[in-house]
Tab-separated table of C-alpha atoms in Angstrom:
chain	number	residue	atom	x	y	z
Z	14	MET	CA	0.000	0.000	0.000
Z	15	THR	CA	1.604	3.298	-1.042
Z	16	THR	CA	0.942	6.976	-0.658
Z	17	ASN	CA	0.015	7.119	-4.315
Z	18	GLU	CA	-3.795	7.179	-4.262
Z	19	THR	CA	-3.922	5.601	-7.718
Z	20	ALA	CA	-2.068	2.482	-6.597
Z	21	LEU	CA	-5.055	0.771	-5.032
Z	22	SER	CA	-4.842	-2.802	-6.221
Z	23	PRO	CA	-2.045	-3.999	-3.853
Z	24	ALA	CA	-3.945	-2.652	-0.865
Z	25	SER	CA	-7.190	-4.088	-2.147
Z	26	SER	CA	-5.631	-7.522	-2.360
Z	27	LEU	CA	-4.174	-7.068	1.122
Z	28	VAL	CA	-7.608	-6.320	2.585
Z	29	ALA	CA	-9.134	-9.226	0.676
Z	30	ASP	CA	-6.429	-11.508	2.026
Z	31	VAL	CA	-7.105	-10.477	5.634
Z	32	VAL	CA	-10.866	-10.987	5.201
Z	33	ALA	CA	-10.395	-14.414	3.656
Z	34	ARG	CA	-7.790	-15.541	6.183
Z	35	PHE	CA	-10.032	-14.989	9.190
Z	36	SER	CA	-13.379	-15.857	7.542
Z	37	GLU	CA	-14.802	-12.595	8.813
Z	38	PRO	CA	-18.540	-11.812	8.914
Z	39	ALA	CA	-20.102	-9.635	6.237
Z	40	TRP	CA	-20.408	-6.526	8.446
Z	41	LEU	CA	-16.685	-6.543	9.220
Z	42	LYS	CA	-15.762	-7.144	5.613
Z	43	GLU	CA	-17.952	-4.211	4.621
Z	44	ALA	CA	-16.343	-2.001	7.289
Z	45	ARG	CA	-12.886	-2.851	5.954
Z	46	GLU	CA	-13.900	-2.090	2.373
Z	47	GLN	CA	-15.455	1.229	3.353
Z	48	ALA	CA	-12.323	2.134	5.308
Z	49	PHE	CA	-10.174	1.182	2.368
Z	50	ALA	CA	-12.230	3.434	0.089
Z	51	LYS	CA	-11.815	6.224	2.646
Z	52	TYR	CA	-8.070	5.590	2.719
Z	53	GLY	CA	-7.909	5.954	-1.057
Z	54	GLU	CA	-9.783	9.264	-1.149
Z	55	THR	CA	-8.118	10.865	1.895
Z	56	PRO	CA	-5.045	12.962	1.133
Z	57	ALA	CA	-1.787	12.355	2.949
Z	58	PRO	CA	-1.827	14.316	6.220
Z	59	ARG	CA	0.094	17.541	6.737
Z	60	LEU	CA	1.509	18.386	10.120
Z	61	GLU	CA	2.945	21.687	11.236
Z	62	LYS	CA	6.363	20.429	12.358
Z	63	THR	CA	6.571	16.966	10.808
Z	64	ASP	CA	7.273	16.431	7.126
Z	65	LEU	CA	5.417	13.350	5.864
Z	66	ARG	CA	5.952	13.970	2.151
Z	67	ARG	CA	8.666	11.332	1.864
Z	68	ARG	CA	7.009	8.821	4.160
Z	69	THR	CA	5.154	5.964	2.499
Z	70	PHE	CA	2.065	4.045	3.601
Z	71	ASP	CA	3.519	0.754	2.380
Z	72	ILE	CA	2.353	-2.188	4.502
Z	73	GLY	CA	2.286	-5.968	4.082
Z	74	PRO	CA	2.058	-8.542	2.665
Z	75	PHE	CA	1.210	-10.195	5.967
Z	76	SER	CA	2.093	-13.757	6.792
Z	77	ASN	CA	0.110	-16.107	9.024
Z	78	LEU	CA	3.364	-17.690	10.148
Z	79	THR	CA	5.795	-16.220	12.630
Z	80	ALA	CA	8.691	-17.188	14.821
Z	81	GLY	CA	8.372	-17.479	18.573
Z	82	PRO	CA	9.252	-14.656	20.964
Z	83	SER	CA	12.727	-13.187	20.997
Z	84	ALA	CA	14.865	-13.802	24.068
Z	85	ARG	CA	13.915	-10.397	25.423
Z	86	ALA	CA	10.191	-10.963	24.874
Z	87	ARG	CA	10.498	-14.427	26.441
Z	88	ARG	CA	12.041	-12.888	29.532
Z	89	LEU	CA	9.121	-10.462	29.847
Z	90	LEU	CA	6.534	-13.199	29.274
Z	91	ASP	CA	8.166	-15.364	31.928
Z	92	SER	CA	7.818	-12.511	34.404
Z	93	LEU	CA	4.098	-12.260	33.522
Z	94	GLN	CA	3.302	-15.911	34.153
Z	95	ASN	CA	1.218	-15.111	37.223
Z	96	SER	CA	-1.010	-12.597	35.430
Z	97	PRO	CA	-3.228	-12.694	32.316
Z	98	PHE	CA	-1.428	-11.925	29.060
Z	99	VAL	CA	-1.626	-12.396	25.297
Z	100	PHE	CA	1.484	-12.354	23.126
Z	101	ILE	CA	1.186	-11.354	19.452
Z	102	ARG	CA	4.147	-11.331	17.092
Z	103	ASP	CA	3.900	-9.752	13.632
Z	104	GLY	CA	0.104	-9.765	13.945
Z	105	VAL	CA	-0.135	-13.475	14.812
Z	106	VAL	CA	-1.247	-14.723	18.239
Z	107	VAL	CA	1.584	-16.883	19.593
Z	108	GLN	CA	0.831	-17.416	23.284
Z	109	THR	CA	-2.001	-16.715	25.722
Z	110	ASN	CA	-2.343	-17.010	29.485
Z	111	VAL	CA	-5.980	-16.413	30.452
Z	112	PRO	CA	-7.053	-17.694	33.893
Z	113	ALA	CA	-10.438	-19.447	34.050
Z	114	GLU	CA	-11.669	-17.216	36.872
Z	115	LEU	CA	-11.930	-14.284	34.464
Z	116	ALA	CA	-14.608	-16.082	32.448
Z	117	SER	CA	-16.475	-16.971	35.662
Z	118	LYS	CA	-16.886	-13.226	36.293
Z	119	GLY	CA	-18.047	-12.608	32.734
Z	120	ILE	CA	-14.775	-10.890	31.838
Z	121	VAL	CA	-13.586	-11.425	28.298
Z	122	PHE	CA	-9.871	-11.201	27.588
Z	123	SER	CA	-8.787	-12.407	24.176
Z	124	SER	CA	-7.436	-11.397	20.810
Z	125	LEU	CA	-9.776	-9.179	18.803
Z	126	HIS	CA	-10.253	-11.760	16.068
Z	127	GLN	CA	-11.195	-14.381	18.614
Z	128	ALA	CA	-13.728	-11.963	20.106
Z	129	VAL	CA	-15.288	-11.343	16.680
Z	130	GLY	CA	-16.199	-15.018	16.706
Z	131	SER	CA	-17.112	-15.450	20.366
Z	132	HIS	CA	-18.618	-12.037	21.289
Z	133	GLU	CA	-19.626	-10.596	17.967
Z	134	ALA	CA	-22.468	-8.401	19.258
Z	135	ILE	CA	-20.211	-6.518	21.692
Z	136	VAL	CA	-17.431	-6.093	19.154
Z	137	ARG	CA	-19.818	-4.953	16.455
Z	138	LYS	CA	-21.400	-2.391	18.788
Z	139	HIS	CA	-18.148	-0.757	19.867
Z	140	LEU	CA	-15.526	-1.367	17.170
Z	141	SER	CA	-14.592	1.904	15.399
Z	142	SER	CA	-16.998	3.842	17.632
Z	143	VAL	CA	-14.154	5.804	19.263
Z	144	VAL	CA	-11.538	5.946	16.481
Z	145	THR	CA	-13.266	6.218	13.118
Z	146	ALA	CA	-11.883	5.526	9.670
Z	147	ASP	CA	-12.794	8.947	8.333
Z	148	GLU	CA	-10.711	10.957	10.808
Z	149	SER	CA	-7.310	10.476	9.095
Z	150	LYS	CA	-5.570	8.520	6.381
Z	151	TRP	CA	-3.663	6.398	8.880
Z	152	ALA	CA	-6.831	5.616	10.881
Z	153	ALA	CA	-8.483	4.482	7.643
Z	154	LEU	CA	-5.446	2.336	6.850
Z	155	ASN	CA	-5.623	0.642	10.216
Z	156	THR	CA	-9.382	0.042	10.017
Z	157	ALA	CA	-8.984	-1.504	6.578
Z	158	ALA	CA	-5.952	-3.672	7.249
Z	159	TRP	CA	-5.718	-4.539	10.977
Z	160	THR	CA	-4.662	-8.109	11.536
Z	161	ASP	CA	-5.241	-8.569	15.256
Z	162	GLY	CA	-5.091	-6.903	18.629
Z	163	ALA	CA	-6.523	-6.951	22.128
Z	164	PHE	CA	-10.112	-7.294	23.251
Z	165	VAL	CA	-11.027	-6.703	26.884
Z	166	TYR	CA	-14.607	-6.599	28.156
Z	167	VAL	CA	-15.558	-6.096	31.799
Z	168	PRO	CA	-19.283	-6.385	32.574
Z	169	ARG	CA	-21.330	-4.036	34.721
Z	170	ASN	CA	-20.225	-3.508	38.343
Z	171	THR	CA	-17.329	-5.960	37.999
Z	172	ALA	CA	-13.731	-5.339	39.025
Z	173	LEU	CA	-10.839	-7.019	37.292
Z	174	ASP	CA	-8.222	-7.868	39.893
Z	175	GLY	CA	-4.644	-7.163	38.845
Z	176	THR	CA	-3.666	-6.139	35.341
Z	177	VAL	CA	-4.201	-7.710	31.923
Z	178	THR	CA	-1.285	-7.316	29.540
Z	179	PHE	CA	-0.904	-7.517	25.782
Z	180	VAL	CA	2.634	-7.899	24.459
Z	181	TYR	CA	3.280	-7.136	20.783
Z	182	GLU	CA	6.522	-7.821	19.002
Z	183	SER	CA	7.460	-6.715	15.480
Z	184	SER	CA	10.216	-8.037	13.241
Z	185	ALA	CA	11.288	-7.314	9.673
Z	186	GLN	CA	9.446	-10.481	8.582
Z	187	GLY	CA	6.158	-8.812	9.551
Z	188	HIS	CA	6.499	-6.204	6.738
Z	189	GLY	CA	4.859	-3.608	8.961
Z	190	THR	CA	1.875	-4.291	11.193
Z	191	ALA	CA	-1.608	-2.949	11.822
Z	192	VAL	CA	-2.805	-3.632	15.370
Z	193	HIS	CA	-6.289	-2.688	16.580
Z	194	SER	CA	-7.383	-3.064	20.201
Z	195	LEU	CA	-10.719	-2.526	21.932
Z	196	VAL	CA	-11.306	-2.133	25.686
Z	197	VAL	CA	-14.912	-1.975	26.916
Z	198	ALA	CA	-15.648	-1.194	30.574
Z	199	GLU	CA	-19.336	-1.327	31.359
Z	200	GLU	CA	-21.094	0.831	33.965
Z	201	GLY	CA	-19.436	0.729	37.389
Z	202	SER	CA	-16.649	-1.627	36.314
Z	203	GLU	CA	-12.933	-1.328	37.008
Z	204	LEU	CA	-9.829	-2.564	35.212
Z	205	ALA	CA	-6.164	-1.937	34.486
Z	206	TYR	CA	-4.862	-2.700	31.011
Z	207	THR	CA	-1.235	-2.659	29.889
Z	208	GLU	CA	0.189	-2.991	26.389
Z	209	VAL	CA	3.848	-3.429	25.510
Z	210	PHE	CA	5.342	-2.934	22.043
Z	211	LEU	CA	8.693	-4.576	21.341
Z	212	VAL	CA	10.965	-4.745	18.310
Z	213	ASP	CA	13.100	-7.754	17.396
Z	214	GLY	CA	16.095	-6.726	15.300
Z	215	GLU	CA	16.200	-4.197	12.456
Z	216	LEU	CA	12.872	-3.305	10.862
Z	217	GLU	CA	12.245	-2.628	7.167
Z	218	SER	CA	12.455	0.967	6.018
Z	219	GLY	CA	9.505	2.420	4.174
Z	220	LYS	CA	6.915	0.276	5.931
Z	221	VAL	CA	4.155	1.362	8.296
Z	222	HIS	CA	3.538	0.228	11.834
Z	223	SER	CA	0.036	1.255	12.887
Z	224	ASP	CA	-1.649	0.743	16.220
Z	225	VAL	CA	-5.080	1.912	17.313
Z	226	LEU	CA	-6.574	1.544	20.780
Z	227	GLU	CA	-10.216	2.327	21.549
Z	228	VAL	CA	-11.407	2.579	25.155
Z	229	VAL	CA	-15.132	2.726	25.961
Z	230	ALA	CA	-15.701	3.735	29.600
Z	231	GLY	CA	-19.292	3.357	30.796
Z	232	SER	CA	-20.871	5.419	33.569
Z	233	ALA	CA	-18.805	5.446	36.772
Z	234	ALA	CA	-16.249	3.047	35.277
Z	235	ARG	CA	-12.604	3.219	36.371
Z	236	VAL	CA	-9.988	2.410	33.732
Z	237	THR	CA	-6.193	2.601	33.825
Z	238	VAL	CA	-4.340	2.200	30.527
Z	239	ALA	CA	-0.546	1.865	30.582
Z	240	VAL	CA	1.558	1.803	27.413
Z	241	ALA	CA	5.249	0.870	27.180
Z	242	ALA	CA	6.545	1.207	23.635
Z	243	GLU	CA	9.782	1.206	21.732
Z	244	TYR	CA	9.327	2.703	18.298
Z	245	LYS	CA	12.545	1.945	16.455
Z	246	LYS	CA	13.971	3.366	13.235
Z	247	GLY	CA	12.810	1.893	9.938
Z	248	PRO	CA	9.036	2.145	9.559
Z	249	THR	CA	6.740	5.100	10.063
Z	250	ASN	CA	4.815	4.559	13.278
Z	251	PHE	CA	1.257	5.911	13.343
Z	252	THR	CA	-0.588	5.543	16.646
Z	253	VAL	CA	-4.019	6.621	17.852
Z	254	ARG	CA	-5.199	5.886	21.386
Z	255	ARG	CA	-8.494	7.388	22.495
Z	256	ALA	CA	-11.013	6.903	25.289
Z	257	LYS	CA	-14.653	7.941	25.286
Z	258	LEU	CA	-15.919	8.627	28.806
Z	259	SER	CA	-19.521	8.459	30.040
Z	260	SER	CA	-20.871	10.225	33.119
Z	261	ASP	CA	-18.725	10.085	36.269
Z	262	SER	CA	-16.198	7.709	34.679
Z	263	LYS	CA	-12.442	8.035	35.018
Z	264	VAL	CA	-9.640	7.062	32.636
Z	265	ASP	CA	-5.969	7.362	33.611
Z	266	TRP	CA	-3.342	7.131	30.870
Z	267	LEU	CA	0.291	6.203	31.468
Z	268	TYR	CA	2.513	6.430	28.421
Z	269	GLY	CA	6.192	5.576	28.021
Z	270	ASP	CA	8.299	5.488	24.867
Z	271	VAL	CA	11.984	4.656	24.511
Z	272	GLY	CA	13.276	4.625	20.951
Z	273	ASP	CA	14.838	6.173	17.888
Z	274	GLY	CA	11.952	5.806	15.454
Z	275	PHE	CA	9.805	8.121	13.364
Z	276	THR	CA	6.480	8.333	15.156
Z	277	VAL	CA	3.301	10.355	14.840
Z	278	GLY	CA	0.991	9.689	17.771
Z	279	VAL	CA	-2.275	10.852	19.301
Z	280	LEU	CA	-3.420	10.080	22.845
Z	281	GLU	CA	-6.830	11.519	23.650
Z	282	SER	CA	-9.737	11.443	26.071
Z	283	ASP	CA	-13.191	12.495	24.929
Z	284	LEU	CA	-14.982	13.560	28.112
Z	285	VAL	CA	-18.529	13.309	26.868
Z	286	GLY	CA	-20.262	12.442	30.133
Z	287	ASN	CA	-20.934	14.928	32.924
Z	288	GLY	CA	-18.496	14.636	35.816
Z	289	SER	CA	-16.001	12.499	33.912
Z	290	VAL	CA	-12.291	12.768	34.728
Z	291	SER	CA	-9.131	11.871	32.816
Z	292	THR	CA	-5.414	12.143	33.485
Z	293	ALA	CA	-2.429	11.534	31.210
Z	294	SER	CA	1.150	11.083	32.401
Z	295	GLY	CA	3.854	10.472	29.857
Z	296	ILE	CA	7.588	9.949	29.710
Z	297	GLY	CA	9.762	9.715	26.638
Z	298	LEU	CA	13.421	8.965	26.109
Z	299	GLY	CA	14.593	9.668	22.573
Z	300	TYR	CA	18.003	8.989	21.089
Z	301	GLY	CA	19.741	8.578	17.729
Z	302	ARG	CA	17.754	10.439	15.060
Z	303	GLN	CA	14.392	9.893	16.652
Z	304	HIS	CA	11.491	12.017	15.443
Z	305	MET	CA	8.514	11.941	17.798
Z	306	ASP	CA	5.406	13.992	17.040
Z	307	MET	CA	3.082	13.355	19.972
Z	308	THR	CA	-0.236	15.037	20.725
Z	309	VAL	CA	-1.957	14.498	24.070
Z	310	SER	CA	-5.456	15.912	24.035
Z	311	MET	CA	-8.441	16.329	26.355
Z	312	LEU	CA	-11.851	17.125	24.852
Z	313	HIS	CA	-14.267	18.531	27.448
Z	314	ARG	CA	-17.837	18.155	26.215
Z	315	GLY	CA	-19.698	17.263	29.431
Z	316	ARG	CA	-20.406	19.512	32.413
Z	317	HIS	CA	-18.001	19.606	35.372
Z	318	THR	CA	-15.394	17.479	33.640
Z	319	GLU	CA	-11.744	17.530	34.732
Z	320	SER	CA	-8.409	16.626	33.184
Z	321	ASN	CA	-4.717	16.791	33.965
Z	322	ILE	CA	-1.736	16.270	31.629
Z	323	VAL	CA	1.880	15.811	32.730
Z	324	MET	CA	4.481	15.087	30.036
Z	325	HIS	CA	8.205	14.571	30.670
Z	326	GLY	CA	10.777	13.968	27.963
Z	327	ALA	CA	14.535	13.461	27.912
Z	328	LEU	CA	16.451	13.581	24.638
Z	329	ARG	CA	20.024	12.821	23.671
Z	330	GLU	CA	22.135	12.689	20.481
Z	331	ARG	CA	20.082	14.086	17.540
Z	332	ALA	CA	16.618	13.193	18.776
Z	333	ASN	CA	13.852	15.624	17.884
Z	334	SER	CA	10.513	15.641	19.678
Z	335	ILE	CA	7.368	17.689	19.349
Z	336	TYR	CA	5.069	17.305	22.332
Z	337	ARG	CA	1.686	18.976	21.997
Z	338	THR	CA	-0.729	19.091	24.879
Z	339	SER	CA	-4.184	20.281	24.012
Z	340	THR	CA	-7.279	21.060	26.066
Z	341	HIS	CA	-10.509	21.916	24.287
Z	342	ILE	CA	-13.427	23.039	26.438
Z	343	PHE	CA	-16.500	23.063	24.231
Z	344	ARG	CA	-19.465	25.359	24.639
Z	345	LYS	CA	-21.868	24.196	27.401
Z	346	ALA	CA	-19.078	22.272	29.159
Z	347	VAL	CA	-19.853	24.313	32.272
Z	348	GLY	CA	-17.490	24.001	35.227
Z	349	ALA	CA	-14.725	22.202	33.341
Z	350	GLY	CA	-11.194	22.231	34.743
Z	351	SER	CA	-7.847	21.330	33.210
Z	352	GLU	CA	-4.108	21.673	33.787
Z	353	GLN	CA	-1.146	20.928	31.520
Z	354	ASN	CA	2.496	20.539	32.468
Z	355	ASP	CA	5.198	19.788	29.878
Z	356	ARG	CA	8.911	19.527	30.658
Z	357	MET	CA	11.542	18.584	28.109
Z	358	LEU	CA	15.158	17.927	29.146
Z	359	MET	CA	17.983	18.132	26.593
Z	360	LEU	CA	20.875	15.819	27.479
Z	361	ASP	CA	23.011	16.771	24.434
Z	362	GLY	CA	23.393	20.048	22.608
Z	363	THR	CA	22.333	18.384	19.345
Z	364	ALA	CA	18.939	17.241	20.623
Z	365	ARG	CA	15.864	19.366	20.038
Z	366	ALA	CA	12.370	19.542	21.504
Z	367	ASP	CA	9.253	21.636	21.094
Z	368	ALA	CA	6.715	21.726	23.908
Z	369	ILE	CA	3.498	23.223	22.578
Z	370	PRO	CA	0.622	23.713	25.024
Z	371	MET	CA	-2.763	24.632	23.560
Z	372	LEU	CA	-5.942	25.833	25.264
Z	373	LEU	CA	-9.146	26.126	23.250
Z	374	ILE	CA	-11.980	27.477	25.403
Z	375	ASP	CA	-15.466	28.060	24.011
Z	376	GLU	CA	-17.262	28.311	27.377
Z	377	ASN	CA	-17.205	31.259	29.796
Z	378	ASP	CA	-18.023	29.316	32.961
Z	379	VAL	CA	-14.754	27.424	33.486
Z	380	GLN	CA	-13.482	26.208	36.855
Z	381	ARG	CA	-9.785	26.409	35.963
Z	382	CYS	CA	-7.572	26.059	32.916
Z	383	GLY	CA	-3.814	26.480	32.881
Z	384	HIS	CA	-0.598	25.280	31.362
Z	385	ALA	CA	3.151	25.340	31.895
Z	386	ALA	CA	5.900	24.264	29.523
Z	387	SER	CA	9.684	24.258	29.654
Z	388	VAL	CA	12.521	23.069	27.426
Z	389	GLY	CA	16.080	23.226	28.647
Z	390	GLN	CA	19.268	21.519	29.664
Z	391	MET	CA	20.085	19.905	32.966
Z	392	ASP	CA	20.283	22.325	35.879
Z	393	ALA	CA	23.991	23.052	36.400
Z	394	TRP	CA	23.419	23.929	40.081
Z	395	GLN	CA	21.753	20.598	40.793
Z	396	LEU	CA	24.651	18.834	39.111
Z	397	TYR	CA	27.205	20.898	41.036
Z	398	TYR	CA	25.454	20.204	44.354
Z	399	LEU	CA	25.541	16.428	43.853
Z	400	GLN	CA	29.161	16.490	42.701
Z	401	SER	CA	30.094	18.593	45.721
Z	402	ARG	CA	28.828	15.674	47.843
Z	403	GLY	CA	31.339	13.341	46.195
Z	404	ILE	CA	28.976	11.851	43.590
Z	405	PRO	CA	30.652	11.344	40.179
Z	406	GLU	CA	29.200	13.421	37.340
Z	407	LYS	CA	27.842	10.444	35.390
Z	408	GLN	CA	26.023	9.095	38.434
Z	409	ALA	CA	24.780	12.562	39.336
Z	410	ARG	CA	23.275	12.986	35.876
Z	411	ARG	CA	21.477	9.667	36.145
Z	412	MET	CA	20.097	10.590	39.564
Z	413	ILE	CA	18.678	13.864	38.240
Z	414	ILE	CA	17.089	12.203	35.206
Z	415	TRP	CA	15.574	9.415	37.278
Z	416	GLY	CA	14.170	11.925	39.714
Z	417	TYR	CA	12.517	13.487	36.709
Z	418	LEU	CA	11.034	10.275	35.221
Z	419	GLU	CA	10.415	8.031	38.220
Z	420	PRO	CA	7.072	9.485	39.461
Z	421	THR	CA	5.348	8.522	36.192
Z	422	LEU	CA	7.148	5.206	35.881
Z	423	GLY	CA	6.282	4.294	39.452
Z	424	ALA	CA	2.571	4.694	38.704
Z	425	TYR	CA	2.549	1.805	36.199
Z	426	PRO	CA	0.133	-0.811	37.566
Z	427	ASN	CA	2.095	-3.861	36.418
Z	428	GLU	CA	5.351	-4.480	38.277
Z	429	ALA	CA	6.842	-6.665	35.539
Z	430	VAL	CA	6.199	-4.038	32.860
Z	431	ARG	CA	7.394	-1.295	35.162
Z	432	ASP	CA	10.693	-3.084	35.721
Z	433	PHE	CA	11.020	-3.839	32.029
Z	434	LEU	CA	10.540	-0.168	31.064
Z	435	ARG	CA	12.887	0.940	33.817
Z	436	GLU	CA	15.567	-1.389	32.437
Z	437	GLN	CA	15.053	-0.005	28.917
Z	438	ILE	CA	15.415	3.586	30.057
Z	439	ASP	CA	18.450	2.861	32.177
Z	440	LYS	CA	20.158	1.123	29.271
Z	441	GLU	CA	19.585	4.018	26.883
Z	442	LEU	CA	20.571	6.752	29.310
Z	443	VAL	CA	24.242	5.846	28.958
């Protein structure tokens, strides 16, 4: 699949192959075809600080065969043995660990394709209800060509103990991937969901990695979503993660990225219901020639809604990051409140970051709305103080950076994933 809108036949055959491989129902086949048509007619996106003109939308062909987990992925899976997880490599489900007690509570935890067969009505009701194919070219691409992903369903007034984890791994043999995940929390339910994206070896250049996550939070539901990703150089990574919140629900986002890839991402909460609340805490460590264009957004549509965004980034070598935080308070969203806090730390003089806070307020009756942003190098006085206490400079630098990142990392609900991300960051800080 290429950026050339006239080159439709390869993509068409790709979509047909996915439909045939999974024997999908007619409604899903139709949704893919409509999304593919939308992909063909939608122009390539233009971003203010990210040049996409030379990036392709080439993806596939997908294989239904894959190798087992890499040694690194195996180590993570071994540490997750006591908790529910699904492991997907290059779009193919390789290993699952789903305890029987989840089913006894009515909780569904499976791959998305499996859920299409076993819980079709729920999937059909909610799939593409939060992230739609007509909102961008890359969303249309994902809707047309997704191969698999997570499905989590928690029924009304049910709490999921612990955390469910999806682990994705990509290799060059995958020729790019399109992952689509759906989390549905019914009224009064509670769950924590973690997804980990890993890379095994060098990835193909010119391909697309696409992942979409939809979260549906019913009234008074409590949802925590934690993401640990490494977007490596090679493909163009397009990501969209969005939650739609009903009345009095709460969604907390935790986002961590360590990598040197080219990534355009959106993380968003749509606070539709009155009294809904959402927070987003993110950390990023970029190195090499990373280009990260990340937008974290809160859409206040309901009355007395609240949000809070805290983004921390550390960059070294020639990494370049654009972090946008956006709050939009729509008209009639009376009593809404929001705060943004962005801090970018440059570890080398060649790294670059833009922290762009945005406030869009269409309602006069607002409880609070503020933002703060900073981009700079490490505080020389902090470094001097630690060195004056006999701490070597290298160790002092690490202490300052960890003090900066640890509060967000420590909030991850899954200890195994938390330790894994901590190890990644520590390795790349050197």
